[in-house]
């Protein structure tokens, strides 16, 4: 066990855990930030996507000891009141079915648009291909990403 | 107006008097003396001081806000929006003044709380509207008594009661207290379809905001003070069971509380249809946190032993059935050999019309094709999980579960507690697709909690989830068609089977459209467990049948839609046999709508089109799928879909479900496959089990509904089965070869058709 001071959603949080613990379980079990979901544990489904220094990463394979003082943003910290452009677009298109993968989808999409405000369709597909939606909301996800990009650029 | 006796769910109308009796004095009402437009704006701004329970499904606040208890568990169909819409429609209240809450498990109040089989809206269509209409009637009655005027002269619309002649107006909130004390009317009027204000218009998902912010609590997010995390270790192979465990090393790991064994069924317990469980004896490991339990799980030393062959009696929906469970470690290769053997023999006769044997003997040409599909895992994004807290002879459960009532007898028996001591919350499920109808994991969580005497959240790893069983079975079907010298279809023979069940629906189309028809089936016992998977059996038969009809149409020189319409015309005008399970006119209706919307017959460069239609779960669905070859790879460009599911309650949400069914179907048809070697599932996680991803999804999907006033039928499943056929038929156009074996994209050598 070791103590880690983590910068999560703009606040410093201290946890005392095994250094090999993935951030997914630090968030879910120790900090009760359960918006980040477990889907596969091997970085194949994207349900646990968070931002590490603004880059989309899979929290299930990011050990707490690798974080250091880098900023972490989770779905809970993306906006104050569901008003991030990506969240607004998601609501406008009414994307979710079961909703379980959607926090991860939104975090991937938000990181994509931060780095590439005007992605082409194939760039959206490439960026979002690591996030599985078992309900099959892909056409709506793509539409929402396009809408968020348009609203950012208008 | 339609008069309906308030007979369904009578207990739902027995009011909670402890709540209602508190309402003698009206709380402060912001609606007092407001004009209608003002009240509409103001009603949504603050919570009421007091709520009045009118019936189990709704309570009305003193300011006119309405809380609706939505009865069924949700796993993505958006019934938490569409079911409250049914209540709000008949209550006649503005949608923005409706708050939705999930009802707990309480069958006496809420009836059969089952989400599956595309039955949700269909079963709730009348009772939920009745709940709203009953409340509206009681509000009008309360106003009539208060104003001393006849009830017939009182209107109730948009949350306002009005008596025009005496110029009296009141919000529902003002009359709620009085209404709550009135007797439940014996008869209520339900609206005509033309008078619907909410039903038929798209309303956004009431949970969308909490989903996109991550606030929504799924079953696996459940937290409780002092809660421990549990995981299970099940046998590595079907055909194995627990012999012994050495948990010393695991128990010595940090954060680990205990290693226990559990037995899911008491000896002699008579299983229900959803008690399927290949691994009733398990090792459970319990600790403080998920990561610690995951690490310690690797340190378990477990000895497994082969199971003995057994026969069990199941009491399911179809009455008592006997299941043979053979011993042994099964492999896909041996399954295939057995399938070939059974498919070559005569099957069990299920339906025969005319004289098919003679027709085949006299045929000028016989076309015979065989189709197959493998086991599939459900792979819901949220792996199986359950919270349970056993205290003495009581248990509190919160678990993602599709049919809570059917696991109650098992929990009661296995824990040794009375059924009425089981309290269940129904959190939103992160996907279900049939898998979460089989709630063995809830029993396991409860048994672990009982053993360790603490609140426990059981979490399956993805690997546990994928290798636990309850798969879509593996299926096979052979179709034969007899053509006369003029290329007319004179007989059809279908022989279908599977491991361990047959997928055959002998009375579905094209039965009823062909004079000489023969349907046979067979099955092979197995110890690999199976269960309902989105549109069970239909999800294979539709693809096989619709691919065969496509090939038949081609051989007969007919347009594939025209060919189906010709058969349906025959079935409508002069049906063969009396047991035909479909309505030929509605079936033809979706095809005609599809033909128009998809602009069938128009050819575009590098667009290869496949068509398919199917009836299941009381609804009709048809697709045209457009495929393009891009760098030698088939890419789905667009799917045009037509559906007849009666009245569509929430159209955009229904479209979302159809889009999902289409993408799900394309994914499973292209890639879905689980194979076995010596009882061991050969895929354990998403690095091995290929799921459809965004790049492989259609670039566009357009969904069209047949407009009619038929009470709603199924929606979650019907658009799923036919997409397999549409894809197969488009692949033929794109590649020049027929695809008979799913998955269509695979390493195996192609069969040249």
Tab-separated table of N, CA and C in Angstrom, chain A residues 1 18 20-22 25 28-30 32 34-35 37-40 42 44-45 47 75-76 81-82 87 90-103 106 124-125 128-142, chain B residues 75-76 203-205 208-209 211-214 216-218 220-221 223 289-292 294 378-383 428-431 433 460-462 533 652 655-657 659-660 663-664 685-687 691-695 697-699 701:
chain	number	residue	atom	x	y	z
A	1	UNK	N	0.854	-1.193	0.000
A	1	UNK	CA	0.000	0.000	0.000
A	1	UNK	C	0.889	1.241	0.000
A	18	UNK	N	-2.637	-0.206	-3.186
A	18	UNK	CA	-1.568	-0.927	-3.874
A	18	UNK	C	-1.169	-0.106	-5.119
A	20	UNK	N	-0.140	-0.841	-7.876
A	20	UNK	CA	-0.546	-1.430	-9.159
A	20	UNK	C	-2.041	-1.300	-9.435
A	21	UNK	N	-2.763	-0.729	-8.506
A	21	UNK	CA	-4.213	-0.631	-8.705
A	21	UNK	C	-4.529	0.251	-9.911
A	22	UNK	N	-5.328	-0.252	-10.855
A	22	UNK	CA	-5.719	0.591	-11.989
A	22	UNK	C	-6.589	1.764	-11.518
A	25	UNK	N	-10.373	1.315	-10.660
A	25	UNK	CA	-10.853	0.846	-9.349
A	25	UNK	C	-10.575	1.868	-8.254
A	28	UNK	N	-13.603	4.097	-8.805
A	28	UNK	CA	-14.896	3.472	-8.471
A	28	UNK	C	-14.981	3.067	-6.998
A	29	UNK	N	-13.969	2.358	-6.516
A	29	UNK	CA	-14.057	1.793	-5.161
A	29	UNK	C	-13.636	2.786	-4.081
A	30	UNK	N	-12.583	3.558	-4.360
A	30	UNK	CA	-12.015	4.387	-3.288
A	30	UNK	C	-12.549	5.809	-3.299
A	32	UNK	N	-15.461	6.673	-5.068
A	32	UNK	CA	-16.903	6.596	-5.358
A	32	UNK	C	-17.296	7.400	-6.604
A	34	UNK	N	-18.289	6.623	-9.758
A	34	UNK	CA	-18.672	5.394	-10.466
A	34	UNK	C	-19.190	5.641	-11.885
A	35	UNK	N	-19.079	6.902	-12.355
A	35	UNK	CA	-19.468	7.162	-13.745
A	35	UNK	C	-18.529	6.492	-14.732
A	37	UNK	N	-16.890	3.345	-16.085
A	37	UNK	CA	-17.424	1.975	-16.002
A	37	UNK	C	-16.377	0.904	-16.312
A	38	UNK	N	-16.608	-0.261	-15.711
A	38	UNK	CA	-15.818	-1.450	-16.029
A	38	UNK	C	-16.506	-2.229	-17.141
A	39	UNK	N	-15.757	-2.536	-18.209
A	39	UNK	CA	-16.336	-3.336	-19.280
A	39	UNK	C	-15.516	-4.568	-19.610
A	40	UNK	N	-14.181	-4.422	-19.644
A	40	UNK	CA	-13.367	-5.563	-20.064
A	40	UNK	C	-12.091	-5.713	-19.239
A	42	UNK	N	-9.171	-4.832	-20.058
A	42	UNK	CA	-7.968	-5.003	-20.887
A	42	UNK	C	-7.891	-3.963	-22.014
A	44	UNK	N	-10.037	-2.852	-24.161
A	44	UNK	CA	-10.620	-3.242	-25.446
A	44	UNK	C	-11.983	-2.615	-25.716
A	45	UNK	N	-12.643	-2.088	-24.678
A	45	UNK	CA	-14.021	-1.643	-24.897
A	45	UNK	C	-14.246	-0.162	-24.680
A	47	UNK	N	-15.156	1.569	-22.060
A	47	UNK	CA	-16.164	2.009	-21.084
A	47	UNK	C	-15.556	2.832	-19.955
A	75	UNK	N	-15.847	11.570	-16.197
A	75	UNK	CA	-17.147	12.037	-16.712
A	75	UNK	C	-17.807	13.003	-15.726
A	76	UNK	N	-17.597	12.766	-14.435
A	76	UNK	CA	-18.214	13.651	-13.430
A	76	UNK	C	-17.630	15.061	-13.494
A	81	UNK	N	-22.804	21.103	-15.434
A	81	UNK	CA	-24.233	20.785	-15.493
A	81	UNK	C	-24.620	20.203	-16.852
A	82	UNK	N	-23.913	19.192	-17.264
A	82	UNK	CA	-24.189	18.536	-18.552
A	82	UNK	C	-24.134	19.519	-19.711
A	87	UNK	N	-21.719	16.706	-24.417
A	87	UNK	CA	-22.897	16.250	-23.662
A	87	UNK	C	-24.172	16.870	-24.247
A	90	UNK	N	-25.075	15.068	-27.297
A	90	UNK	CA	-25.596	13.739	-26.950
A	90	UNK	C	-27.085	13.834	-26.570
A	91	UNK	N	-27.413	14.901	-25.827
A	91	UNK	CA	-28.809	15.095	-25.415
A	91	UNK	C	-29.673	15.473	-26.613
A	92	UNK	N	-29.123	16.292	-27.476
A	92	UNK	CA	-29.875	16.738	-28.649
A	92	UNK	C	-30.209	15.545	-29.567
A	93	UNK	N	-29.225	14.677	-29.775
A	93	UNK	CA	-29.436	13.526	-30.667
A	93	UNK	C	-30.155	12.385	-29.918
A	94	UNK	N	-30.241	12.484	-28.599
A	94	UNK	CA	-30.845	11.451	-27.742
A	94	UNK	C	-30.169	10.095	-28.026
A	95	UNK	N	-28.875	10.063	-27.782
A	95	UNK	CA	-28.049	8.918	-28.176
A	95	UNK	C	-28.327	7.637	-27.377
A	96	UNK	N	-28.368	7.690	-26.041
A	96	UNK	CA	-28.244	6.442	-25.277
A	96	UNK	C	-29.388	5.447	-25.438
A	97	UNK	N	-29.021	4.179	-25.351
A	97	UNK	CA	-30.009	3.129	-25.087
A	97	UNK	C	-29.786	2.706	-23.635
A	98	UNK	N	-29.003	1.628	-23.397
A	98	UNK	CA	-28.813	1.258	-21.983
A	98	UNK	C	-27.987	2.308	-21.258
A	99	UNK	N	-27.062	2.957	-21.962
A	99	UNK	CA	-26.326	4.073	-21.385
A	99	UNK	C	-25.006	3.723	-20.727
A	100	UNK	N	-24.730	2.434	-20.568
A	100	UNK	CA	-23.553	2.023	-19.781
A	100	UNK	C	-22.239	2.479	-20.417
A	101	UNK	N	-22.137	2.376	-21.729
A	101	UNK	CA	-20.874	2.740	-22.397
A	101	UNK	C	-20.755	4.229	-22.648
A	102	UNK	N	-21.860	4.970	-22.468
A	102	UNK	CA	-21.891	6.358	-22.946
A	102	UNK	C	-20.904	7.299	-22.241
A	103	UNK	N	-20.677	7.195	-20.920
A	103	UNK	CA	-19.655	8.057	-20.338
A	103	UNK	C	-18.300	7.887	-21.031
A	106	UNK	N	-18.425	9.479	-24.497
A	106	UNK	CA	-18.388	10.946	-24.396
A	106	UNK	C	-16.969	11.427	-24.082
A	124	UNK	N	-13.495	10.561	-37.135
A	124	UNK	CA	-14.404	10.236	-36.019
A	124	UNK	C	-14.427	8.715	-35.821
A	125	UNK	N	-14.583	7.993	-36.930
A	125	UNK	CA	-14.625	6.526	-36.829
A	125	UNK	C	-13.355	5.974	-36.203
A	128	UNK	N	-13.242	6.834	-32.441
A	128	UNK	CA	-14.279	6.207	-31.627
A	128	UNK	C	-14.247	4.678	-31.714
A	129	UNK	N	-13.377	4.118	-32.547
A	129	UNK	CA	-13.417	2.673	-32.797
A	129	UNK	C	-13.024	1.838	-31.578
A	130	UNK	N	-12.377	2.456	-30.610
A	130	UNK	CA	-12.001	1.724	-29.397
A	130	UNK	C	-13.119	1.624	-28.379
A	131	UNK	N	-14.254	2.262	-28.650
A	131	UNK	CA	-15.371	2.237	-27.701
A	131	UNK	C	-16.500	1.373	-28.242
A	132	UNK	N	-16.769	0.269	-27.549
A	132	UNK	CA	-17.856	-0.621	-27.982
A	132	UNK	C	-19.179	-0.132	-27.390
A	133	UNK	N	-20.217	-0.127	-28.226
A	133	UNK	CA	-21.586	0.071	-27.736
A	133	UNK	C	-22.375	-1.164	-28.130
A	134	UNK	N	-22.686	-1.995	-27.154
A	134	UNK	CA	-23.370	-3.258	-27.446
A	134	UNK	C	-24.812	-3.032	-27.912
A	135	UNK	N	-25.408	-1.900	-27.509
A	135	UNK	CA	-26.774	-1.602	-27.962
A	135	UNK	C	-26.777	-1.145	-29.417
A	136	UNK	N	-25.623	-0.708	-29.923
A	136	UNK	CA	-25.544	-0.301	-31.320
A	136	UNK	C	-26.026	1.117	-31.578
A	137	UNK	N	-25.558	2.072	-30.778
A	137	UNK	CA	-25.966	3.476	-31.014
A	137	UNK	C	-24.944	4.227	-31.864
A	138	UNK	N	-24.121	3.498	-32.628
A	138	UNK	CA	-22.998	4.135	-33.342
A	138	UNK	C	-23.416	5.252	-34.294
A	139	UNK	N	-24.535	5.065	-35.008
A	139	UNK	CA	-24.908	6.118	-35.967
A	139	UNK	C	-25.278	7.400	-35.214
A	140	UNK	N	-25.887	7.244	-34.056
A	140	UNK	CA	-26.233	8.431	-33.248
A	140	UNK	C	-24.990	9.031	-32.600
A	141	UNK	N	-24.081	8.191	-32.159
A	141	UNK	CA	-22.841	8.722	-31.572
A	141	UNK	C	-22.121	9.575	-32.608
A	142	UNK	N	-22.016	9.036	-33.824
A	142	UNK	CA	-21.311	9.783	-34.871
A	142	UNK	C	-22.012	11.114	-35.148
B	75	UNK	N	-33.481	-1.750	-19.591
B	75	UNK	CA	-32.114	-2.037	-20.049
B	75	UNK	C	-31.814	-1.436	-21.416
B	76	UNK	N	-32.504	-0.331	-21.720
B	76	UNK	CA	-32.140	0.403	-22.916
B	76	UNK	C	-33.249	0.585	-23.929
B	203	UNK	N	-40.540	11.878	-27.484
B	203	UNK	CA	-40.131	12.499	-26.221
B	203	UNK	C	-38.758	11.974	-25.859
B	204	UNK	N	-37.900	12.889	-25.412
B	204	UNK	CA	-36.518	12.470	-25.142
B	204	UNK	C	-36.438	11.584	-23.909
B	205	UNK	N	-35.419	10.765	-23.914
B	205	UNK	CA	-35.115	9.839	-22.824
B	205	UNK	C	-35.035	10.595	-21.486
B	208	UNK	N	-31.537	10.654	-19.964
B	208	UNK	CA	-30.375	10.996	-20.793
B	208	UNK	C	-29.385	11.890	-20.036
B	209	UNK	N	-29.909	12.875	-19.315
B	209	UNK	CA	-28.991	13.801	-18.640
B	209	UNK	C	-28.157	13.064	-17.585
B	211	UNK	N	-27.364	10.031	-17.623
B	211	UNK	CA	-26.428	9.115	-18.312
B	211	UNK	C	-25.200	9.890	-18.796
B	212	UNK	N	-25.417	11.042	-19.422
B	212	UNK	CA	-24.269	11.746	-20.016
B	212	UNK	C	-23.396	12.436	-18.975
B	213	UNK	N	-23.883	12.559	-17.751
B	213	UNK	CA	-23.056	13.135	-16.684
B	213	UNK	C	-22.412	12.048	-15.825
B	214	UNK	N	-22.761	10.795	-16.084
B	214	UNK	CA	-22.214	9.706	-15.278
B	214	UNK	C	-22.883	9.554	-13.925
B	216	UNK	N	-25.955	8.461	-13.357
B	216	UNK	CA	-26.913	7.364	-13.275
B	216	UNK	C	-26.277	6.133	-12.640
B	217	UNK	N	-26.957	5.565	-11.669
B	217	UNK	CA	-26.419	4.416	-10.953
B	217	UNK	C	-26.938	3.118	-11.571
B	218	UNK	N	-26.034	2.394	-12.159
B	218	UNK	CA	-26.367	1.051	-12.649
B	218	UNK	C	-26.228	0.086	-11.472
B	220	UNK	N	-24.143	-2.246	-11.012
B	220	UNK	CA	-22.755	-2.424	-10.584
B	220	UNK	C	-22.197	-1.199	-9.860
B	221	UNK	N	-22.955	-0.089	-9.852
B	221	UNK	CA	-22.495	1.118	-9.156
B	221	UNK	C	-23.015	1.182	-7.726
B	223	UNK	N	-23.627	1.158	-3.949
B	223	UNK	CA	-22.700	1.346	-2.821
B	223	UNK	C	-23.481	1.215	-1.525
B	289	UNK	N	-11.938	-4.544	-1.708
B	289	UNK	CA	-12.015	-3.763	-2.953
B	289	UNK	C	-11.892	-4.692	-4.157
B	290	UNK	N	-12.374	-4.202	-5.280
B	290	UNK	CA	-12.435	-5.038	-6.485
B	290	UNK	C	-11.047	-5.498	-6.919
B	291	UNK	N	-10.088	-4.557	-6.945
B	291	UNK	CA	-8.745	-4.903	-7.421
B	291	UNK	C	-8.111	-5.961	-6.526
B	292	UNK	N	-8.277	-5.803	-5.207
B	292	UNK	CA	-7.691	-6.789	-4.288
B	292	UNK	C	-8.320	-8.174	-4.499
B	294	UNK	N	-9.705	-9.247	-7.265
B	294	UNK	CA	-9.241	-9.756	-8.573
B	294	UNK	C	-7.857	-10.404	-8.457
B	378	UNK	N	-23.873	-13.104	-25.018
B	378	UNK	CA	-24.640	-11.851	-25.010
B	378	UNK	C	-23.726	-10.625	-24.940
B	379	UNK	N	-22.705	-10.719	-24.076
B	379	UNK	CA	-21.722	-9.638	-23.976
B	379	UNK	C	-22.335	-8.269	-23.687
B	380	UNK	N	-23.293	-8.217	-22.780
B	380	UNK	CA	-23.790	-6.910	-22.332
B	380	UNK	C	-22.588	-6.113	-21.845
B	381	UNK	N	-22.595	-4.802	-22.047
B	381	UNK	CA	-21.432	-4.019	-21.633
B	381	UNK	C	-21.237	-4.056	-20.117
B	382	UNK	N	-22.323	-4.135	-19.375
B	382	UNK	CA	-22.203	-4.264	-17.924
B	382	UNK	C	-22.166	-5.747	-17.582
B	383	UNK	N	-21.009	-6.238	-17.116
B	383	UNK	CA	-20.952	-7.649	-16.752
B	383	UNK	C	-21.941	-7.943	-15.613
B	428	UNK	N	-31.125	0.304	-13.220
B	428	UNK	CA	-30.975	0.200	-14.676
B	428	UNK	C	-29.912	-0.839	-15.016
B	429	UNK	N	-30.165	-1.589	-16.060
B	429	UNK	CA	-29.204	-2.607	-16.505
B	429	UNK	C	-28.333	-2.036	-17.613
B	430	UNK	N	-27.050	-2.334	-17.567
B	430	UNK	CA	-26.162	-1.974	-18.674
B	430	UNK	C	-26.242	-3.045	-19.744
B	431	UNK	N	-27.376	-3.120	-20.397
B	431	UNK	CA	-27.632	-4.154	-21.403
B	431	UNK	C	-28.162	-5.424	-20.775
B	433	UNK	N	-30.381	-8.112	-23.212
B	433	UNK	CA	-30.503	-8.927	-24.437
B	433	UNK	C	-30.968	-10.348	-24.147
B	460	UNK	N	-18.926	-9.950	-11.648
B	460	UNK	CA	-18.296	-10.878	-12.584
B	460	UNK	C	-17.250	-10.101	-13.383
B	461	UNK	N	-16.089	-10.698	-13.575
B	461	UNK	CA	-15.159	-10.103	-14.532
B	461	UNK	C	-15.740	-10.337	-15.925
B	462	UNK	N	-15.209	-9.639	-16.915
B	462	UNK	CA	-15.669	-9.892	-18.284
B	462	UNK	C	-15.475	-11.358	-18.641
B	533	UNK	N	-31.770	-15.052	-26.285
B	533	UNK	CA	-30.857	-14.041	-26.839
B	533	UNK	C	-31.692	-13.274	-27.851
B	652	UNK	N	-39.069	8.432	-31.920
B	652	UNK	CA	-37.611	8.524	-32.063
B	652	UNK	C	-36.909	7.460	-31.225
B	655	UNK	N	-37.112	4.321	-33.123
B	655	UNK	CA	-36.103	4.324	-34.195
B	655	UNK	C	-34.730	3.970	-33.635
B	656	UNK	N	-34.421	4.523	-32.485
B	656	UNK	CA	-33.131	4.221	-31.853
B	656	UNK	C	-32.996	2.709	-31.655
B	657	UNK	N	-34.080	2.089	-31.180
B	657	UNK	CA	-34.031	0.643	-30.951
B	657	UNK	C	-33.859	-0.131	-32.258
B	659	UNK	N	-32.414	0.996	-34.980
B	659	UNK	CA	-31.027	1.224	-35.421
B	659	UNK	C	-30.085	0.277	-34.661
B	660	UNK	N	-30.318	0.162	-33.358
B	660	UNK	CA	-29.493	-0.723	-32.541
B	660	UNK	C	-29.635	-2.172	-32.965
B	663	UNK	N	-27.657	-2.713	-36.179
B	663	UNK	CA	-26.199	-2.735	-35.966
B	663	UNK	C	-25.799	-4.009	-35.209
B	664	UNK	N	-26.577	-4.366	-34.219
B	664	UNK	CA	-26.336	-5.591	-33.450
B	664	UNK	C	-26.359	-6.810	-34.380
B	685	UNK	N	-12.741	-12.629	-23.763
B	685	UNK	CA	-12.817	-11.175	-23.618
B	685	UNK	C	-12.849	-10.558	-25.024
B	686	UNK	N	-12.944	-9.239	-25.072
B	686	UNK	CA	-13.143	-8.563	-26.354
B	686	UNK	C	-11.896	-8.502	-27.232
B	687	UNK	N	-10.760	-8.951	-26.732
B	687	UNK	CA	-9.604	-9.057	-27.622
B	687	UNK	C	-9.752	-10.278	-28.526
B	691	UNK	N	-16.552	-7.701	-31.615
B	691	UNK	CA	-17.831	-7.001	-31.555
B	691	UNK	C	-17.836	-5.949	-32.659
B	692	UNK	N	-19.019	-5.624	-33.133
B	692	UNK	CA	-19.077	-4.558	-34.141
B	692	UNK	C	-18.693	-3.228	-33.496
B	693	UNK	N	-17.937	-2.453	-34.242
B	693	UNK	CA	-17.503	-1.127	-33.782
B	693	UNK	C	-17.969	-0.078	-34.783
B	694	UNK	N	-17.713	1.184	-34.446
B	694	UNK	CA	-18.303	2.254	-35.258
B	694	UNK	C	-17.932	2.157	-36.737
B	695	UNK	N	-16.676	1.841	-37.027
B	695	UNK	CA	-16.223	1.844	-38.419
B	695	UNK	C	-16.974	0.815	-39.267
B	697	UNK	N	-20.200	-0.122	-38.650
B	697	UNK	CA	-21.647	0.111	-38.599
B	697	UNK	C	-22.092	0.789	-39.894
B	698	UNK	N	-23.364	0.649	-40.250
B	698	UNK	CA	-23.852	1.319	-41.466
B	698	UNK	C	-23.613	2.827	-41.386
B	699	UNK	N	-23.361	3.425	-42.533
B	699	UNK	CA	-23.146	4.872	-42.551
B	699	UNK	C	-24.469	5.606	-42.317
B	701	UNK	N	-28.932	4.867	-41.420
B	701	UNK	CA	-30.071	3.960	-41.212
B	701	UNK	C	-31.322	4.822	-41.237
